[in-house]
PDB file of C-alpha atoms in Angstrom:
ATOM      1  CA  UNK X 194     -33.855  15.257  18.277  1.00  0.00           C
ATOM      2  CA  UNK X 195     -34.771  15.006  14.384  1.00  0.00           C
ATOM      3  CA  UNK X 196     -33.030  18.862  13.943  1.00  0.00           C
ATOM      4  CA  UNK X 197     -30.198  17.537  14.954  1.00  0.00           C
ATOM      5  CA  UNK X 198     -29.893  14.410  13.389  1.00  0.00           C
ATOM      6  CA  UNK X 199     -30.176  16.673  10.221  1.00  0.00           C
ATOM      7  CA  UNK X 200     -27.793  18.701  10.823  1.00  0.00           C
ATOM      8  CA  UNK X 201     -25.305  15.815  11.289  1.00  0.00           C
ATOM      9  CA  UNK X 202     -26.075  14.712   8.297  1.00  0.00           C
ATOM     10  CA  UNK X 203     -26.038  17.853   6.901  1.00  0.00           C
ATOM     11  CA  UNK X 204     -22.163  18.486   8.026  1.00  0.00           C
ATOM     12  CA  UNK X 205     -21.621  14.962   6.881  1.00  0.00           C
ATOM     13  CA  UNK X 206     -22.954  15.187   3.163  1.00  0.00           C
ATOM     14  CA  UNK X 207     -19.517  17.008   1.923  1.00  0.00           C
ATOM     15  CA  UNK X 208     -17.670  14.178   2.764  1.00  0.00           C
ATOM     16  CA  UNK X 209     -20.345  11.254   1.230  1.00  0.00           C
ATOM     17  CA  UNK X 210     -20.114  13.842  -1.539  1.00  0.00           C
ATOM     18  CA  UNK X 211     -16.973  13.900  -2.422  1.00  0.00           C
ATOM     19  CA  UNK X 212     -16.687   9.661  -1.537  1.00  0.00           C
ATOM     20  CA  UNK X 213     -19.659   8.651  -4.175  1.00  0.00           C
ATOM     21  CA  UNK X 214     -17.903  10.847  -6.532  1.00  0.00           C
ATOM     22  CA  UNK X 215     -13.965  10.273  -6.247  1.00  0.00           C
ATOM     23  CA  UNK X 216     -14.553   5.974  -5.113  1.00  0.00           C
ATOM     24  CA  UNK X 217     -18.279   4.486  -5.364  1.00  0.00           C
ATOM     25  CA  UNK X 218     -18.436   6.540  -8.786  1.00  0.00           C
ATOM     26  CA  UNK X 219     -15.415   5.359 -10.730  1.00  0.00           C
ATOM     27  CA  UNK X 220     -15.744   1.845  -8.904  1.00  0.00           C
ATOM     28  CA  UNK X 221     -18.965   1.370 -10.631  1.00  0.00           C
ATOM     29  CA  UNK X 222     -18.074   2.567 -13.778  1.00  0.00           C
ATOM     30  CA  UNK X 223     -14.910   0.676 -14.039  1.00  0.00           C
ATOM     31  CA  UNK X 224     -17.580  -2.563 -14.039  1.00  0.00           C
ATOM     32  CA  UNK X 225     -19.529  -1.298 -16.780  1.00  0.00           C
ATOM     33  CA  UNK X 226     -16.302  -0.512 -18.636  1.00  0.00           C
ATOM     34  CA  UNK X 227     -15.176  -4.403 -18.385  1.00  0.00           C
ATOM     35  CA  UNK X 228     -18.352  -5.439 -20.243  1.00  0.00           C
ATOM     36  CA  UNK X 229     -16.874  -3.237 -23.230  1.00  0.00           C
ATOM     37  CA  UNK X 230     -14.146  -3.781 -26.048  1.00  0.00           C
ATOM     38  CA  UNK X 231     -13.356  -0.223 -26.393  1.00  0.00           C
ATOM     39  CA  UNK X 232     -10.112   1.596 -27.883  1.00  0.00           C
ATOM     40  CA  UNK X 233      -8.439   5.137 -26.821  1.00  0.00           C
ATOM     41  CA  UNK X 234      -7.537   5.494 -30.641  1.00  0.00           C
ATOM     42  CA  UNK X 235     -10.194   4.860 -32.032  1.00  0.00           C
ATOM     43  CA  UNK X 236     -14.281   6.369 -31.546  1.00  0.00           C
ATOM     44  CA  UNK X 237     -17.275   3.591 -30.311  1.00  0.00           C
ATOM     45  CA  UNK X 238     -17.756   0.625 -27.766  1.00  0.00           C
ATOM     46  CA  UNK X 239     -18.762  -2.942 -27.985  1.00  0.00           C
ATOM     47  CA  UNK X 240     -20.416  -4.722 -25.694  1.00  0.00           C
ATOM     48  CA  UNK X 241     -19.241  -8.572 -25.140  1.00  0.00           C
ATOM     49  CA  UNK X 242     -20.540  -8.561 -21.890  1.00  0.00           C
ATOM     50  CA  UNK X 243     -18.490 -11.089 -19.218  1.00  0.00           C
ATOM     51  CA  UNK X 244     -15.855 -11.661 -22.445  1.00  0.00           C
ATOM     52  CA  UNK X 245     -13.034  -9.976 -20.875  1.00  0.00           C
ATOM     53  CA  UNK X 246     -13.481 -12.259 -17.958  1.00  0.00           C
ATOM     54  CA  UNK X 247     -13.294 -14.908 -19.515  1.00  0.00           C
ATOM     55  CA  UNK X 248      -9.901 -14.137 -21.520  1.00  0.00           C
ATOM     56  CA  UNK X 249      -8.492 -13.237 -18.330  1.00  0.00           C
ATOM     57  CA  UNK X 250      -9.588 -16.714 -17.259  1.00  0.00           C
ATOM     58  CA  UNK X 251      -7.798 -18.040 -20.271  1.00  0.00           C
ATOM     59  CA  UNK X 252      -4.426 -15.992 -19.925  1.00  0.00           C
ATOM     60  CA  UNK X 253      -1.795 -17.387 -18.290  1.00  0.00           C
ATOM     61  CA  UNK X 254      -0.343 -13.799 -17.610  1.00  0.00           C
ATOM     62  CA  UNK X 255      -3.137 -13.001 -15.698  1.00  0.00           C
ATOM     63  CA  UNK X 256      -2.722 -16.442 -13.500  1.00  0.00           C
ATOM     64  CA  UNK X 257       1.296 -15.730 -13.002  1.00  0.00           C
ATOM     65  CA  UNK X 258       0.342 -12.041 -11.620  1.00  0.00           C
ATOM     66  CA  UNK X 259      -2.239 -13.375  -9.303  1.00  0.00           C
ATOM     67  CA  UNK X 260      -0.215 -16.035  -7.668  1.00  0.00           C
ATOM     68  CA  UNK X 261       2.816 -13.350  -7.542  1.00  0.00           C
ATOM     69  CA  UNK X 262      -0.319 -11.460  -5.537  1.00  0.00           C
ATOM     70  CA  UNK X 263      -0.781 -13.618  -3.856  1.00  0.00           C
ATOM     71  CA  UNK X 264       2.834 -14.702  -2.049  1.00  0.00           C
ATOM     72  CA  UNK X 265       3.615 -10.909  -2.105  1.00  0.00           C
ATOM     73  CA  UNK X 266       0.251 -11.424   0.191  1.00  0.00           C
ATOM     74  CA  UNK X 267       1.828 -14.348   2.009  1.00  0.00           C
ATOM     75  CA  UNK X 268       5.230 -12.844   2.214  1.00  0.00           C
ATOM     76  CA  UNK X 269       3.758  -8.984   3.313  1.00  0.00           C
ATOM     77  CA  UNK X 270       1.403 -10.393   6.545  1.00  0.00           C
ATOM     78  CA  UNK X 271       4.525 -13.113   7.814  1.00  0.00           C
ATOM     79  CA  UNK X 272       7.170 -10.189   7.502  1.00  0.00           C
ATOM     80  CA  UNK X 273       4.941  -6.514   8.198  1.00  0.00           C
ATOM     81  CA  UNK X 274       2.706  -8.129  10.784  1.00  0.00           C
ATOM     82  CA  UNK X 275       4.170 -12.044  12.322  1.00  0.00           C
ATOM     83  CA  UNK X 276       8.205 -10.556  12.647  1.00  0.00           C
ATOM     84  CA  UNK X 277       7.156  -6.790  12.536  1.00  0.00           C
ATOM     85  CA  UNK X 278       5.087  -7.739  16.233  1.00  0.00           C
ATOM     86  CA  UNK X 279       7.702  -9.916  17.488  1.00  0.00           C
ATOM     87  CA  UNK X 280      10.388  -7.486  16.721  1.00  0.00           C
ATOM     88  CA  UNK X 281       8.067  -4.287  18.711  1.00  0.00           C
ATOM     89  CA  UNK X 282       7.739  -6.806  22.050  1.00  0.00           C
ATOM     90  CA  UNK X 283      11.313  -6.176  22.035  1.00  0.00           C
ATOM     91  CA  UNK X 284      11.479  -3.546  21.295  1.00  0.00           C
ATOM     92  CA  UNK X 285       9.787  -2.611  23.819  1.00  0.00           C
ATOM     93  CA  UNK X 286      11.524  -5.143  26.048  1.00  0.00           C
ATOM     94  CA  UNK X 287      14.582  -3.210  26.510  1.00  0.00           C
ATOM     95  CA  UNK X 288      15.445  -2.001  29.589  1.00  0.00           C
ATOM     96  CA  UNK X 289      17.490   0.889  27.962  1.00  0.00           C
ATOM     97  CA  UNK X 290      15.929   4.420  26.997  1.00  0.00           C
ATOM     98  CA  UNK X 291      18.700   5.605  24.859  1.00  0.00           C
ATOM     99  CA  UNK X 292      19.337   1.697  22.873  1.00  0.00           C
ATOM    100  CA  UNK X 293      15.296   1.370  22.589  1.00  0.00           C
ATOM    101  CA  UNK X 294      15.487   4.931  20.659  1.00  0.00           C
ATOM    102  CA  UNK X 295      17.910   4.184  18.703  1.00  0.00           C
ATOM    103  CA  UNK X 296      16.802   1.026  17.366  1.00  0.00           C
ATOM    104  CA  UNK X 297      13.440   2.338  16.836  1.00  0.00           C
ATOM    105  CA  UNK X 298      14.550   4.697  14.359  1.00  0.00           C
ATOM    106  CA  UNK X 299      17.295   2.105  12.918  1.00  0.00           C
ATOM    107  CA  UNK X 300      14.068   0.333  11.481  1.00  0.00           C
ATOM    108  CA  UNK X 301      12.398   3.337  10.272  1.00  0.00           C
ATOM    109  CA  UNK X 302      14.831   4.832   8.048  1.00  0.00           C
ATOM    110  CA  UNK X 303      14.133   2.520   5.391  1.00  0.00           C
ATOM    111  CA  UNK X 304      10.209   4.045   5.161  1.00  0.00           C
ATOM    112  CA  UNK X 305      11.970   7.464   4.786  1.00  0.00           C
ATOM    113  CA  UNK X 306      13.459   6.465   0.807  1.00  0.00           C
ATOM    114  CA  UNK X 307      11.464   7.200  -2.009  1.00  0.00           C
ATOM    115  CA  UNK X 308      10.115   4.023  -3.287  1.00  0.00           C
ATOM    116  CA  UNK X 309      11.912   4.661  -6.399  1.00  0.00           C
ATOM    117  CA  UNK X 310      15.129   5.285  -4.746  1.00  0.00           C
ATOM    118  CA  UNK X 311      14.943   2.146  -3.019  1.00  0.00           C
ATOM    119  CA  UNK X 312      13.706   0.176  -6.542  1.00  0.00           C
ATOM    120  CA  UNK X 313      17.451   1.944  -7.595  1.00  0.00           C
ATOM    121  CA  UNK X 314      19.341   0.788  -4.530  1.00  0.00           C
ATOM    122  CA  UNK X 315      17.831  -2.770  -4.535  1.00  0.00           C
ATOM    123  CA  UNK X 316      18.701  -2.983  -8.379  1.00  0.00           C
ATOM    124  CA  UNK X 317      22.322  -1.888  -7.791  1.00  0.00           C
ATOM    125  CA  UNK X 318      22.558  -5.059  -4.830  1.00  0.00           C
ATOM    126  CA  UNK X 319      21.140  -7.243  -7.331  1.00  0.00           C
ATOM    127  CA  UNK X 320      23.567  -6.462  -9.877  1.00  0.00           C
ATOM    128  CA  UNK X 321      25.128  -9.840 -11.183  1.00  0.00           C
ATOM    129  CA  UNK X 322      28.514  -8.478 -12.046  1.00  0.00           C
ATOM    130  CA  UNK X 323      29.397  -5.486  -9.649  1.00  0.00           C
ATOM    131  CA  UNK X 324      26.477  -5.980  -7.256  1.00  0.00           C
ATOM    132  CA  UNK X 325      26.673  -6.174  -3.031  1.00  0.00           C
ATOM    133  CA  UNK X 326      24.545  -8.986  -2.799  1.00  0.00           C
ATOM    134  CA  UNK X 327      27.137 -11.450  -5.219  1.00  0.00           C
ATOM    135  CA  UNK X 328      30.498  -9.708  -4.920  1.00  0.00           C
ATOM    136  CA  UNK X 329      29.784 -10.613  -0.555  1.00  0.00           C
ATOM    137  CA  UNK X 330      28.794 -14.088  -1.948  1.00  0.00           C
ATOM    138  CA  UNK X 331      31.871 -14.565  -3.882  1.00  0.00           C
ATOM    139  CA  UNK X 332      34.095 -12.786  -1.085  1.00  0.00           C
ATOM    140  CA  UNK X 333      32.493 -15.992   1.241  1.00  0.00           C
ATOM    141  CA  UNK X 334      34.282 -17.968  -0.847  1.00  0.00           C
ATOM    142  CA  UNK X 335      30.073 -18.720  -1.462  1.00  0.00           C
ATOM    143  CA  UNK X 336      30.151 -17.579  -4.891  1.00  0.00           C
ATOM    144  CA  UNK X 337      28.007 -20.594  -6.630  1.00  0.00           C
ATOM    145  CA  UNK X 338      24.660 -18.894  -4.804  1.00  0.00           C
ATOM    146  CA  UNK X 339      26.147 -15.824  -7.030  1.00  0.00           C
ATOM    147  CA  UNK X 340      22.808 -15.170  -9.022  1.00  0.00           C
ATOM    148  CA  UNK X 341      21.453 -12.933 -11.338  1.00  0.00           C
ATOM    149  CA  UNK X 342      18.171 -12.511  -8.638  1.00  0.00           C
ATOM    150  CA  UNK X 343      16.833 -10.239 -11.264  1.00  0.00           C
ATOM    151  CA  UNK X 344      17.178 -11.708 -14.781  1.00  0.00           C
ATOM    152  CA  UNK X 345      16.133 -15.792 -13.703  1.00  0.00           C
ATOM    153  CA  UNK X 346      12.207 -15.671 -13.959  1.00  0.00           C
ATOM    154  CA  UNK X 347      12.173 -17.744 -10.593  1.00  0.00           C
ATOM    155  CA  UNK X 348      13.605 -15.319  -9.092  1.00  0.00           C
ATOM    156  CA  UNK X 349      12.802 -11.688 -10.016  1.00  0.00           C
ATOM    157  CA  UNK X 350       9.623 -11.028  -8.071  1.00  0.00           C
ATOM    158  CA  UNK X 351      11.148 -12.529  -4.897  1.00  0.00           C
ATOM    159  CA  UNK X 352      14.114  -9.581  -4.688  1.00  0.00           C
ATOM    160  CA  UNK X 353      10.911  -7.146  -5.337  1.00  0.00           C
ATOM    161  CA  UNK X 354       9.044  -8.624  -2.391  1.00  0.00           C
ATOM    162  CA  UNK X 355      12.627  -8.360  -0.831  1.00  0.00           C
ATOM    163  CA  UNK X 356      12.643  -4.883  -0.910  1.00  0.00           C
ATOM    164  CA  UNK X 357       9.641  -4.012  -0.737  1.00  0.00           C
ATOM    165  CA  UNK X 358       9.449  -5.276   2.402  1.00  0.00           C
ATOM    166  CA  UNK X 359      12.884  -4.382   4.029  1.00  0.00           C
ATOM    167  CA  UNK X 360      11.040  -0.817   3.073  1.00  0.00           C
ATOM    168  CA  UNK X 361       7.833  -1.452   4.884  1.00  0.00           C
ATOM    169  CA  UNK X 362       8.977  -3.724   8.038  1.00  0.00           C
ATOM    170  CA  UNK X 363      10.060  -0.601   9.964  1.00  0.00           C
ATOM    171  CA  UNK X 364       6.988   1.250   9.098  1.00  0.00           C
ATOM    172  CA  UNK X 365       4.429  -1.272  10.505  1.00  0.00           C
ATOM    173  CA  UNK X 366       7.059  -2.391  13.525  1.00  0.00           C
ATOM    174  CA  UNK X 367       6.503   1.179  14.769  1.00  0.00           C
ATOM    175  CA  UNK X 368       2.683   1.569  14.526  1.00  0.00           C
ATOM    176  CA  UNK X 369       2.744  -2.521  16.184  1.00  0.00           C
ATOM    177  CA  UNK X 370       5.028  -0.522  19.034  1.00  0.00           C
ATOM    178  CA  UNK X 371       2.603   2.470  19.588  1.00  0.00           C
ATOM    179  CA  UNK X 372      -0.306  -0.591  20.027  1.00  0.00           C
ATOM    180  CA  UNK X 373       2.644  -2.973  22.723  1.00  0.00           C
ATOM    181  CA  UNK X 374       2.463   0.644  24.090  1.00  0.00           C
ATOM    182  CA  UNK X 375      -0.663   1.043  25.042  1.00  0.00           C
ATOM    183  CA  UNK X 376      -1.101  -2.484  26.650  1.00  0.00           C
ATOM    184  CA  UNK X 377      -1.490  -1.748  30.975  1.00  0.00           C
ATOM    185  CA  UNK X 378       1.852  -3.011  33.022  1.00  0.00           C
ATOM    186  CA  UNK X 379      -0.606  -4.373  35.270  1.00  0.00           C
ATOM    187  CA  UNK X 380      -0.999  -6.925  32.439  1.00  0.00           C
ATOM    188  CA  UNK X 381       2.438  -8.046  32.116  1.00  0.00           C
ATOM    189  CA  UNK X 382       2.734  -8.209  36.023  1.00  0.00           C
ATOM    190  CA  UNK X 383       0.042  -9.861  36.596  1.00  0.00           C
ATOM    191  CA  UNK X 384       1.108 -12.731  33.901  1.00  0.00           C
ATOM    192  CA  UNK X 385       5.159 -12.651  35.891  1.00  0.00           C
ATOM    193  CA  UNK X 386       3.075 -13.162  38.865  1.00  0.00           C
ATOM    194  CA  UNK X 387       1.543 -16.289  37.360  1.00  0.00           C
ATOM    195  CA  UNK X 388       4.925 -18.056  36.212  1.00  0.00           C
ATOM    196  CA  UNK X 389       4.388 -16.629  32.115  1.00  0.00           C
ATOM    197  CA  UNK X 390       8.056 -16.402  30.376  1.00  0.00           C
ATOM    198  CA  UNK X 391       8.298 -14.676  28.003  1.00  0.00           C
ATOM    199  CA  UNK X 392       6.637 -16.832  24.933  1.00  0.00           C
ATOM    200  CA  UNK X 393       4.280 -17.255  26.869  1.00  0.00           C
ATOM    201  CA  UNK X 394       3.585 -13.235  28.090  1.00  0.00           C
ATOM    202  CA  UNK X 395       3.601 -12.915  24.378  1.00  0.00           C
ATOM    203  CA  UNK X 396       0.625 -14.764  23.465  1.00  0.00           C
ATOM    204  CA  UNK X 397      -1.235 -14.674  25.758  1.00  0.00           C
ATOM    205  CA  UNK X 398      -1.506 -10.749  26.679  1.00  0.00           C
ATOM    206  CA  UNK X 399       0.831  -9.370  23.360  1.00  0.00           C
ATOM    207  CA  UNK X 400      -1.017 -11.202  20.895  1.00  0.00           C
ATOM    208  CA  UNK X 401      -4.565 -10.167  21.894  1.00  0.00           C
ATOM    209  CA  UNK X 402      -4.451  -7.068  23.283  1.00  0.00           C
ATOM    210  CA  UNK X 403      -3.256  -5.621  19.953  1.00  0.00           C
ATOM    211  CA  UNK X 404      -5.914  -7.011  17.749  1.00  0.00           C
ATOM    212  CA  UNK X 405      -7.452  -4.332  16.101  1.00  0.00           C
ATOM    213  CA  UNK X 406      -4.314  -3.092  15.081  1.00  0.00           C
ATOM    214  CA  UNK X 407      -2.882  -6.522  13.345  1.00  0.00           C
ATOM    215  CA  UNK X 408      -6.785  -6.537  11.573  1.00  0.00           C
ATOM    216  CA  UNK X 409      -5.504  -3.119  10.569  1.00  0.00           C
ATOM    217  CA  UNK X 410      -2.115  -3.953   9.482  1.00  0.00           C
ATOM    218  CA  UNK X 411      -3.149  -7.080   7.631  1.00  0.00           C
ATOM    219  CA  UNK X 412      -5.907  -5.810   5.993  1.00  0.00           C
ATOM    220  CA  UNK X 413      -3.541  -2.986   4.621  1.00  0.00           C
ATOM    221  CA  UNK X 414      -0.684  -5.176   3.773  1.00  0.00           C
ATOM    222  CA  UNK X 415      -3.113  -8.132   2.375  1.00  0.00           C
ATOM    223  CA  UNK X 416      -4.968  -4.593  -0.009  1.00  0.00           C
ATOM    224  CA  UNK X 417      -1.000  -3.384  -0.821  1.00  0.00           C
ATOM    225  CA  UNK X 418      -0.265  -6.860  -2.025  1.00  0.00           C
ATOM    226  CA  UNK X 419      -2.726  -7.051  -4.910  1.00  0.00           C
ATOM    227  CA  UNK X 420      -2.035  -3.185  -5.760  1.00  0.00           C
ATOM    228  CA  UNK X 421       1.400  -3.049  -5.522  1.00  0.00           C
ATOM    229  CA  UNK X 422       2.434  -1.527  -8.949  1.00  0.00           C
ATOM    230  CA  UNK X 423       5.668   0.701  -7.936  1.00  0.00           C
ATOM    231  CA  UNK X 424       8.204  -1.392  -7.380  1.00  0.00           C
ATOM    232  CA  UNK X 425       7.484  -4.183 -10.038  1.00  0.00           C
ATOM    233  CA  UNK X 426       7.473  -0.404 -12.845  1.00  0.00           C
ATOM    234  CA  UNK X 427      11.028  -0.008 -10.865  1.00  0.00           C
ATOM    235  CA  UNK X 428      13.014  -2.646 -10.903  1.00  0.00           C
ATOM    236  CA  UNK X 429      11.757  -5.119 -13.549  1.00  0.00           C
ATOM    237  CA  UNK X 430       9.149  -4.096 -15.692  1.00  0.00           C
ATOM    238  CA  UNK X 431       6.817  -6.595 -15.003  1.00  0.00           C
ATOM    239  CA  UNK X 432       9.398  -9.418 -16.556  1.00  0.00           C
ATOM    240  CA  UNK X 433      11.729 -11.034 -17.768  1.00  0.00           C
ATOM    241  CA  UNK X 434       8.783 -13.257 -19.943  1.00  0.00           C
ATOM    242  CA  UNK X 435       5.999 -11.953 -17.691  1.00  0.00           C
ATOM    243  CA  UNK X 436       7.602 -13.711 -14.766  1.00  0.00           C
ATOM    244  CA  UNK X 437       6.990 -11.226 -12.650  1.00  0.00           C
ATOM    245  CA  UNK X 438       4.317  -9.765 -13.179  1.00  0.00           C
ATOM    246  CA  UNK X 439       1.102  -8.380 -10.841  1.00  0.00           C
ATOM    247  CA  UNK X 440      -2.681  -8.275 -11.253  1.00  0.00           C
ATOM    248  CA  UNK X 441      -1.321  -3.989 -11.356  1.00  0.00           C
ATOM    249  CA  UNK X 442       1.738  -3.769 -13.716  1.00  0.00           C
ATOM    250  CA  UNK X 443      -0.625  -6.620 -15.904  1.00  0.00           C
ATOM    251  CA  UNK X 444      -4.313  -3.820 -16.205  1.00  0.00           C
ATOM    252  CA  UNK X 445      -1.472  -1.165 -16.799  1.00  0.00           C
ATOM    253  CA  UNK X 446       0.842  -2.714 -19.914  1.00  0.00           C
ATOM    254  CA  UNK X 447      -3.051  -4.369 -21.429  1.00  0.00           C
ATOM    255  CA  UNK X 448      -4.617  -0.908 -21.312  1.00  0.00           C
ATOM    256  CA  UNK X 449      -1.334   1.161 -21.870  1.00  0.00           C
ATOM    257  CA  UNK X 450       0.277  -1.195 -24.383  1.00  0.00           C
ATOM    258  CA  UNK X 451      -2.011  -3.345 -25.726  1.00  0.00           C
ATOM    259  CA  UNK X 452      -4.679  -0.564 -26.028  1.00  0.00           C
ATOM    260  CA  UNK X 453      -7.045  -4.035 -24.885  1.00  0.00           C
ATOM    261  CA  UNK X 454      -8.850  -1.092 -22.276  1.00  0.00           C
ATOM    262  CA  UNK X 455     -12.482  -3.006 -21.364  1.00  0.00           C
ATOM    263  CA  UNK X 456      -9.466  -6.203 -20.765  1.00  0.00           C
ATOM    264  CA  UNK X 457      -8.057  -4.156 -18.702  1.00  0.00           C
ATOM    265  CA  UNK X 458     -11.157  -2.867 -16.696  1.00  0.00           C
ATOM    266  CA  UNK X 459     -12.182  -6.338 -16.061  1.00  0.00           C
ATOM    267  CA  UNK X 460      -8.598  -6.877 -14.298  1.00  0.00           C
ATOM    268  CA  UNK X 461      -8.861  -3.901 -11.755  1.00  0.00           C
ATOM    269  CA  UNK X 462     -12.217  -4.833 -11.074  1.00  0.00           C
ATOM    270  CA  UNK X 463     -11.032  -8.367  -9.906  1.00  0.00           C
ATOM    271  CA  UNK X 464      -8.536  -6.662  -8.196  1.00  0.00           C
ATOM    272  CA  UNK X 465     -11.395  -4.824  -6.134  1.00  0.00           C
ATOM    273  CA  UNK X 466     -13.255  -8.298  -5.271  1.00  0.00           C
ATOM    274  CA  UNK X 467     -10.680  -9.960  -3.626  1.00  0.00           C
ATOM    275  CA  UNK X 468      -9.404  -7.117  -1.568  1.00  0.00           C
ATOM    276  CA  UNK X 469     -12.851  -6.233  -0.713  1.00  0.00           C
ATOM    277  CA  UNK X 470     -12.914  -9.711   0.146  1.00  0.00           C
ATOM    278  CA  UNK X 471     -10.323 -10.264   1.587  1.00  0.00           C
ATOM    279  CA  UNK X 472     -10.795  -6.926   4.375  1.00  0.00           C
ATOM    280  CA  UNK X 473     -14.801  -8.327   4.478  1.00  0.00           C
ATOM    281  CA  UNK X 474     -13.258 -11.304   5.667  1.00  0.00           C
ATOM    282  CA  UNK X 475     -11.014 -10.709   7.826  1.00  0.00           C
ATOM    283  CA  UNK X 476     -13.139  -7.364   9.285  1.00  0.00           C
ATOM    284  CA  UNK X 477     -15.649 -10.340  10.488  1.00  0.00           C
ATOM    285  CA  UNK X 478     -13.347 -12.658  12.137  1.00  0.00           C
ATOM    286  CA  UNK X 479     -11.963  -9.555  14.136  1.00  0.00           C
ATOM    287  CA  UNK X 480     -15.555  -8.755  15.218  1.00  0.00           C
ATOM    288  CA  UNK X 481     -16.735 -12.093  15.897  1.00  0.00           C
ATOM    289  CA  UNK X 482     -13.546 -13.001  17.905  1.00  0.00           C
ATOM    290  CA  UNK X 483     -14.184  -9.664  19.563  1.00  0.00           C
ATOM    291  CA  UNK X 484     -17.330 -10.534  20.790  1.00  0.00           C
ATOM    292  CA  UNK X 485     -16.405 -14.397  21.931  1.00  0.00           C
ATOM    293  CA  UNK X 486     -13.972 -11.791  23.877  1.00  0.00           C
TER     294      UNK X 486
END
C-alpha cells in the first residue's frame, strides 16, 4: 500500500511542480511586490508596507473599476447562467431534432468569433452617426433614443457588457444543454404524472439536477467578470474619463502607463482575493446543499 501511494505521488509530482511554479509562486511573489514601490525604469525597491492598498482605497478610479466589475459579474450570472439555463431547457423540450440542432448552432456561432473581431463589430454597431443601432432607431421613428453608446460615461461600460453577453451566452447554453440531456427522462415523466406544469418541472427537476454545472459556470462567470480585460481594451480602452475601467484595465494602466508597479501589484492582489473568496463561497454553498439533499 505504501509503495502504491509513493508511486501515485511520484506520478503527480511533475504536475504539482508545474502548478507550484506557474500558479502559486507568481501569486506569492505578486503579494510580496505589492508591499513595495518600484519602477521598471529605475533600480531599487522601497518597502512601503500597506501603502499601496491605502492608495487603492483612496483612489476613485479603483472604486469605479470595482463597481464596473461587480455590475459585470451580476449581469453575467443573470444571462450566462440564469437565462442560458432557461434557453437550454427550452431547446431540449423541442420535438424536432433538426430545429433543435439548428438553434444550437445559431446560438453557439458568436462564441467562435474572436474577441477582437467581436469588439470591433460592436464598435461599428454603436457608432453614433452610421451605426446599425442608431440607424435602426431612426428608421423606426425612435430617433430620440439614439445615443453615443460608447462615448457617454453613463453607458460605455454597459455597451461592453452587452457585447460580452452576446458572445458568451451561446457557449454556456451549450454546456447547460449537455447537463440537461443527462437528466434521467423518468424524472420528467414522474413530474408529468404528478401534474406538474413546465414551470414547476423546471424548478423542481431541471434546476436541482444541473446544480453541479451551474455551480461551475457561476464560479467561472464571476471569476471571468473580475478578470475581464480584452473586451474593454478593444472597445473603449477604459474611457471615456475612466468610466469603463475594470480592475484588469486599471492594473494595466497603473503598471505600464503610470509606471506604478507596486500599486498595480496591489490591485492584482485584490483581484485574486475577490475571485478566490467568490469561488470558495460558491463551492461551500453548493457542497452544503448537496449534503442536505
